[in-house]
Amino acid sequence: MAAIPRDGRVFVAGHAGLVGSAVVERLQEDGFGTILTATRSELDLRDQAAVNRWFAAERPEYVFLVAGTVGGIMANSTRPAEFLYDNMLIHGTVVEASKQVDVRKLLYLGSSCIYPRHAQQPITEDQLLTGPLEPTNEAYALAKITGIKLCEAYRAQYGCNFISAMPTNLYGPGDNFDPVGGHLVPMLMRRFHEAKEAGEPKVEVWGTGSPRRELLHVSDLADACLFLMDHYEGPGFVNVGTGEDIAIRDLAEMLRDIVHPGAELVFDTTKPDGMPRKVLDVSKLHDIGWRHRTGLQEGLLETYRWFVEQDPASVRGLSISAP
Ligand code: GFB
C-alpha cells in the first residue's frame, strides 16, 4: 500500500484540540505541504450544508477526523446531550462531505470508551457491542460507536476508503486544564501545581484511586494516526494504546512526585470512579507494525514542563479568554 502523498491536500478536522494540534505538528514534521484547517467560527462542523460548501471549495483529498466535543468523567456525565448531539453530527457531516468530494482516505478517531463496562481486559476490538456501556460516558460512547459504524457503512455501501482508530486515554501538551471538565491527568496536574503554589499540603483525588487507566502521550497517538493512514486499509478498526495500565492512586503518586513532592493525597469518594479498568489489547496495531515510544514517567514530566512554561492565558481551561 502506498503512503499518502506528502503533497496531497490534507484536512485536519479539529486542529485546535489536543489531538488535532498534535496531528498537525506530526504532519508538518513529515513535510506535508497543504494542511487544511478551519476554526469553529469559520466552519461549524455540525452544519452539513456549511461542511459541504467548505469541502467543495477546499477539495481535501485526505481527512483526519479528530474533531469532537470531549471531556473527562464529569463533563461526560453532566453534559450527555452535548456529547451525543455534537459528536453524532460532526461525524456525520464530515463523513458525508468526504464521500461527496471523493476523499481518497479518511481516518476517524473513536475512543476506548466504546467498549462495555465489563469488557474482558485487555480489551480486544471484537468486544464492541457485547455488553452494556459504562454509564458515566454512555452518550459519548454511543456517538463514537455511531461514527465507527458510519465509516464501515460508507465503506460497505459506497466503497469509501474510511478507516477508524480507537485511542485509549490521552494526555500531553495542549490538553484542557479545566478544573471540572478536563481529563484525569491535566486536572490532577493543575491541582497539584496550584496546591504547591499555595503551600497547601493536601491534594484531592477523585474516587477511590482503585480504577485502572491506560495513558498514551498525544504525540504517540498522532504518530499512530499517520502510520495507519500510510499503512492500514482494512475494514475493521484498530485499538491504539500502550497496552499497559496503572491504578489511579499510583498515577496520582507519580504526578505528586513530579509536581508537589511530599503532598498528601485525599481521596474524594463522592466523585465517580467510572469504568473499573480500561486497557486496550494492542496486538493488532503491533502486528501492523506500530508501537508507542513515550514512557509514562517521561511523558508526564514533559507535559508538566510544558504546562509551567506556558502563558496561563494560552492554556485551555486556565483562562476564560483561551480559545
Ligand atoms: O480521564 P477521566 O476523567 O475519564 O478519568 P475516564 C476518570 C478517572 O480518574 C476516574 C479518576 O476513575 C476518576 O475517579 N480521577 C481522579 C479523576 N482524580 C480525578 C480528577 O481530578 N479528574 C478526573 N477527570 N478524574 C474517559 C471519558 O473516561 O475515557 C473520555 O470521559 C474518553 O471522554 C476517555 O472516552 C477514553 O477515563 O473515566
Coordinates of C-alpha atoms and ligand atoms in Angstrom, one line a residue:
M1 CA 0.0 0.0 0.0
A2 CA 1.4 3.4 -0.9
A3 CA 1.9 6.0 1.8
I4 CA -0.4 9.0 1.4
P5 CA 1.4 11.6 -0.8
R6 CA 3.1 14.4 1.2
D7 CA 1.9 16.9 -1.5
G8 CA -1.7 15.9 -1.0
R9 CA -4.4 18.2 0.4
V10 CA -5.0 17.1 4.0
F11 CA -7.8 18.3 6.2
V12 CA -7.4 18.0 10.0
A13 CA -10.9 18.4 11.4
G14 CA -10.4 19.5 15.0
H15 CA -6.9 21.0 14.6
A16 CA -7.2 23.2 17.7
G17 CA -7.8 20.4 20.1
L18 CA -5.3 18.2 22.0
V19 CA -5.2 15.5 19.2
G20 CA -5.7 17.8 16.2
S21 CA -2.8 20.1 17.2
A22 CA -0.5 17.0 17.7
V23 CA -1.6 15.6 14.3
V24 CA -0.9 19.0 12.5
E25 CA 2.6 19.0 14.2
R26 CA 3.3 15.5 13.1
L27 CA 2.2 16.2 9.5
Q28 CA 4.4 19.3 9.4
E29 CA 7.4 17.2 10.6
D30 CA 6.8 14.8 7.8
G31 CA 6.8 17.6 5.2
F32 CA 3.1 17.8 4.2
G33 CA 2.7 20.8 2.1
T34 CA -1.1 21.5 2.3
I35 CA -2.6 21.1 5.7
L36 CA -6.2 22.5 5.7
T37 CA -7.8 23.6 8.9
A38 CA -10.9 25.6 9.8
T39 CA -11.7 27.3 13.1
R40 CA -15.0 26.9 14.8
S41 CA -16.0 30.4 13.8
E42 CA -15.1 29.7 10.2
L43 CA -16.9 26.4 10.0
D44 CA -19.5 24.8 12.3
L45 CA -18.8 21.1 11.8
R46 CA -22.4 20.3 12.9
D47 CA -23.8 22.1 9.9
Q48 CA -24.0 19.7 7.0
A49 CA -24.6 22.4 4.3
A50 CA -21.7 24.5 5.6
V51 CA -19.4 21.5 5.7
N52 CA -20.4 20.5 2.2
R53 CA -19.7 24.0 0.9
W54 CA -16.3 24.1 2.6
F55 CA -15.4 20.6 1.2
A56 CA -16.5 21.7 -2.3
A57 CA -14.3 24.8 -2.1
E58 CA -11.2 23.3 -0.4
R59 CA -11.3 19.9 -2.0
P60 CA -9.4 17.9 0.6
E61 CA -8.0 14.5 -0.5
Y62 CA -7.2 13.1 2.9
V63 CA -9.1 13.7 6.1
F64 CA -8.1 13.2 9.8
L65 CA -11.5 13.3 11.6
V66 CA -10.3 14.1 15.1
A67 CA -12.9 16.8 15.9
G68 CA -15.4 16.5 18.7
T69 CA -16.9 17.7 22.0
V70 CA -14.7 16.0 24.6
G71 CA -14.0 16.0 28.3
G72 CA -13.3 14.0 31.4
I73 CA -15.6 11.9 33.5
M74 CA -17.5 14.9 35.0
A75 CA -18.1 16.7 31.7
N76 CA -19.2 13.4 30.1
S77 CA -21.7 12.6 32.8
T78 CA -23.2 16.0 33.3
R79 CA -23.4 17.1 29.6
P80 CA -24.6 14.0 27.9
A81 CA -26.9 15.8 25.4
E82 CA -24.0 17.9 24.0
F83 CA -21.7 14.9 23.9
L84 CA -24.2 12.9 22.0
Y85 CA -25.6 15.6 19.7
D86 CA -22.4 17.4 18.8
N87 CA -20.4 14.3 18.1
M88 CA -23.1 12.5 16.1
L89 CA -23.5 15.5 13.9
I90 CA -19.8 16.2 13.5
H91 CA -19.0 12.6 12.5
G92 CA -22.0 12.5 10.1
T93 CA -21.3 15.8 8.3
V94 CA -17.6 15.2 7.7
V95 CA -18.1 11.6 6.6
E96 CA -20.8 12.5 4.2
A97 CA -19.0 15.5 2.8
S98 CA -15.9 13.4 2.4
K99 CA -17.9 10.9 0.3
Q100 CA -19.3 13.8 -1.8
V101 CA -15.9 15.1 -2.9
D102 CA -14.4 11.6 -3.2
V103 CA -11.8 12.0 -0.4
R104 CA -9.2 9.3 -1.1
K105 CA -8.8 8.2 2.6
L106 CA -10.3 9.3 5.9
L107 CA -9.2 8.3 9.4
Y108 CA -11.9 8.5 12.0
L109 CA -10.9 8.7 15.7
G110 CA -13.1 6.9 18.2
S111 CA -12.4 6.3 21.9
S112 CA -11.8 3.3 24.2
C113 CA -15.0 4.2 26.0
I114 CA -16.9 2.4 23.2
Y115 CA -16.3 -0.9 24.9
P116 CA -18.7 -2.5 27.5
R117 CA -18.1 -1.6 31.2
H118 CA -17.3 -5.2 32.0
A119 CA -15.2 -6.0 28.9
Q120 CA -12.5 -8.6 29.3
Q121 CA -9.2 -6.9 29.8
P122 CA -7.0 -6.1 27.9
I123 CA -9.9 -5.2 25.5
T124 CA -9.8 -6.7 22.0
E125 CA -11.5 -4.9 19.1
D126 CA -14.1 -7.7 18.8
Q127 CA -15.7 -6.8 22.2
L128 CA -17.5 -3.8 20.7
L129 CA -21.3 -4.1 21.3
T130 CA -21.0 -7.2 23.5
G131 CA -22.4 -5.7 26.7
P132 CA -23.8 -2.6 28.5
L133 CA -21.7 0.6 28.4
E134 CA -20.1 2.5 31.3
P135 CA -22.9 4.9 32.4
T136 CA -20.6 7.9 33.0
N137 CA -19.7 8.1 29.4
E138 CA -22.5 6.3 27.6
A139 CA -23.6 9.3 25.5
Y140 CA -20.1 9.9 24.2
A141 CA -19.6 6.2 23.6
L142 CA -22.8 5.9 21.6
A143 CA -21.8 8.8 19.4
K144 CA -18.3 7.2 18.9
I145 CA -19.9 3.8 18.1
T146 CA -22.1 5.6 15.5
G147 CA -19.0 7.1 14.0
I148 CA -17.3 3.8 13.6
K149 CA -20.4 2.2 12.1
L150 CA -20.8 5.2 9.8
C151 CA -17.3 4.7 8.4
E152 CA -18.0 1.0 8.0
A153 CA -21.3 1.6 6.3
Y154 CA -19.8 4.1 3.8
R155 CA -17.1 1.6 3.0
A156 CA -19.6 -1.2 2.5
Q157 CA -22.2 0.8 0.5
Y158 CA -20.1 3.3 -1.4
G159 CA -16.6 1.8 -1.4
C160 CA -15.1 4.7 0.6
N161 CA -11.6 4.2 2.0
F162 CA -12.5 5.2 5.5
I163 CA -10.7 3.7 8.5
S164 CA -11.1 4.0 12.2
A165 CA -8.7 4.0 15.2
M166 CA -9.7 3.7 18.9
P167 CA -7.3 5.5 21.1
T168 CA -7.1 4.9 24.8
N169 CA -7.0 7.8 27.4
L170 CA -4.7 10.6 26.2
Y171 CA -2.6 13.3 27.8
G172 CA 0.1 15.7 26.7
P173 CA 0.9 19.3 25.9
G174 CA -2.1 21.3 24.7
D175 CA -4.6 19.4 26.9
N176 CA -7.6 21.1 28.5
F177 CA -6.7 22.0 32.1
D178 CA -10.3 22.9 33.1
P179 CA -10.7 22.3 36.8
V180 CA -14.0 20.4 36.4
G181 CA -14.4 19.2 32.8
G182 CA -10.9 18.0 32.0
H183 CA -9.5 14.5 31.9
L184 CA -7.6 12.9 34.8
V185 CA -4.0 13.9 34.0
P186 CA -4.5 17.7 33.3
M187 CA -6.9 18.1 36.2
L188 CA -4.6 16.4 38.7
M189 CA -1.5 18.1 37.4
R190 CA -3.2 21.5 37.8
R191 CA -4.5 20.7 41.3
F192 CA -1.0 19.6 42.5
H193 CA 0.5 22.7 40.9
E194 CA -1.9 25.1 42.5
A195 CA -1.6 23.3 45.9
K196 CA 2.2 23.7 45.7
E197 CA 2.0 27.4 44.8
A198 CA -0.4 27.9 47.7
G199 CA 1.7 25.9 50.1
E200 CA -1.2 23.5 50.6
P201 CA 0.0 20.0 51.8
K202 CA -3.2 18.1 50.9
V203 CA -4.5 17.4 47.4
E204 CA -7.8 16.0 46.4
V205 CA -8.0 13.0 44.1
W206 CA -11.4 11.9 42.8
G207 CA -12.9 8.5 43.5
T208 CA -11.3 5.6 45.4
G209 CA -8.0 5.5 43.5
S210 CA -8.5 1.9 42.5
P211 CA -9.7 2.1 38.9
R212 CA -7.0 1.5 36.3
R213 CA -6.3 3.5 33.2
E214 CA -4.0 3.2 30.2
L215 CA -2.4 6.5 29.2
L216 CA -1.0 7.4 25.8
H217 CA 1.0 10.5 25.0
V218 CA -0.8 12.5 22.4
S219 CA 2.4 12.8 20.1
D220 CA 2.4 8.9 20.0
L221 CA -1.3 9.0 19.0
A222 CA -0.6 11.5 16.2
D223 CA 2.3 9.3 15.0
A224 CA 0.0 6.2 15.0
C225 CA -2.7 8.1 13.1
L226 CA -0.3 9.0 10.3
F227 CA 1.1 5.4 10.4
L228 CA -2.4 4.0 9.9
M229 CA -3.1 6.4 7.1
D230 CA 0.1 5.3 5.4
H231 CA -0.1 1.5 6.2
Y232 CA -3.6 0.4 7.0
E233 CA -6.6 -0.1 4.8
G234 CA -8.7 -2.8 6.4
P235 CA -12.4 -2.7 7.2
G236 CA -12.0 -3.3 10.9
F237 CA -11.0 -0.6 13.4
V238 CA -7.7 -0.6 15.3
N239 CA -7.0 0.0 19.0
V240 CA -4.3 2.5 19.7
G241 CA -2.6 2.4 23.1
T242 CA 0.3 1.2 25.1
G243 CA -1.2 -2.0 26.4
E244 CA -0.1 -1.0 29.9
D245 CA -2.3 0.4 32.7
I246 CA -1.8 2.0 36.1
A247 CA -4.1 2.4 39.1
I248 CA -5.3 6.0 39.6
R249 CA -3.7 6.0 43.1
D250 CA -0.3 5.1 41.6
L251 CA -0.7 7.7 38.8
A252 CA -1.6 10.4 41.4
E253 CA 1.5 9.5 43.3
M254 CA 3.6 9.8 40.2
L255 CA 2.2 13.2 39.5
R256 CA 2.6 14.2 43.1
D257 CA 6.3 13.3 43.0
I258 CA 6.8 15.3 39.8
V259 CA 4.8 18.4 40.8
H260 CA 4.4 18.6 44.6
P261 CA 6.6 16.0 46.3
G262 CA 5.5 15.2 49.8
A263 CA 1.9 16.3 49.3
E264 CA -0.8 14.1 50.9
L265 CA -3.4 12.5 48.7
V266 CA -7.0 12.8 49.9
F267 CA -9.5 10.6 48.0
D268 CA -12.9 12.1 47.5
T269 CA -15.1 9.0 47.2
T270 CA -18.2 11.1 46.5
K271 CA -16.7 11.6 43.0
P272 CA -17.3 8.8 40.4
D273 CA -14.8 6.1 39.7
G274 CA -16.2 5.3 36.2
M275 CA -15.0 2.2 34.4
P276 CA -13.2 -0.1 36.8
R277 CA -10.4 -0.9 34.3
K278 CA -9.7 0.2 30.8
V279 CA -6.6 -1.2 29.0
L280 CA -6.5 -2.0 25.3
D281 CA -5.3 -5.1 23.6
V282 CA -2.9 -3.6 21.0
S283 CA -1.8 -6.8 19.3
K284 CA -3.5 -5.8 16.0
L285 CA -1.6 -2.5 16.0
H286 CA 1.7 -4.2 16.9
D287 CA 1.1 -6.7 14.0
I288 CA 0.6 -3.8 11.6
G289 CA 4.0 -2.5 12.8
W290 CA 3.5 0.4 15.2
R291 CA 4.4 0.7 18.9
H292 CA 4.3 3.7 21.3
R293 CA 7.6 5.3 22.2
T294 CA 6.9 7.6 25.2
G295 CA 7.1 6.1 28.7
L296 CA 4.6 7.4 31.2
Q297 CA 7.1 9.0 33.6
E298 CA 8.9 10.7 30.7
G299 CA 5.6 11.9 29.1
L300 CA 4.2 13.3 32.4
L301 CA 7.4 15.1 33.1
E302 CA 7.4 16.7 29.6
T303 CA 3.8 17.7 29.9
Y304 CA 4.4 19.3 33.3
R305 CA 7.4 21.2 31.9
W306 CA 5.2 22.4 29.0
F307 CA 2.5 23.4 31.4
V308 CA 4.7 25.6 33.6
E309 CA 6.3 27.3 30.6
Q310 CA 3.0 28.5 29.1
D311 CA 1.5 31.8 29.5
P312 CA -1.7 30.9 31.5
A313 CA -3.9 32.8 29.1
S314 CA -2.9 30.4 26.3
V315 CA -3.6 27.2 28.2
R316 CA -7.1 25.7 27.6
G317 CA -9.2 25.6 30.7
L318 CA -6.9 28.1 32.6
S319 CA -8.4 31.2 31.3
I320 CA -11.9 32.1 30.1
S321 CA -10.3 34.0 27.3
A322 CA -8.4 31.0 26.0
P323 CA -9.8 29.5 22.8
Ligands
GFB1 O1 -9.9 10.9 32.2 P1 -11.1 10.6 33.1 O2 -11.9 11.8 33.5 O3 -12.3 9.8 32.3 O4 -10.7 9.8 34.3 P2 -12.5 8.2 32.1 C1 -11.6 9.4 35.3 C2 -10.9 8.5 36.4 O5 -9.9 9.2 37.1 C3 -12.0 8.1 37.4 C4 -10.3 9.4 38.4 O6 -11.6 6.9 38.0 C5 -11.8 9.3 38.4 O7 -12.3 8.9 39.7 N1 -9.9 10.8 38.9 C6 -9.2 11.0 40.0 C7 -10.1 11.9 38.2 N2 -9.0 12.3 40.1 C8 -9.5 12.9 39.0 C9 -9.6 14.3 38.6 O8 -9.2 15.2 39.2 N3 -10.3 14.5 37.4 C10 -10.8 13.5 36.7 N4 -11.4 13.8 35.5 N5 -10.7 12.2 37.1 C11 -12.9 8.9 29.7 C12 -14.0 9.6 29.0 O9 -13.4 8.2 30.8 O10 -12.3 7.9 28.8 C13 -13.4 10.3 27.8 O11 -14.6 10.5 29.9 C14 -12.8 9.3 26.9 O12 -14.3 11.1 27.2 C15 -11.8 8.5 27.7 O13 -13.7 8.5 26.3 C16 -11.1 7.4 26.8 O14 -11.2 7.5 31.8 O15 -13.3 7.6 33.1

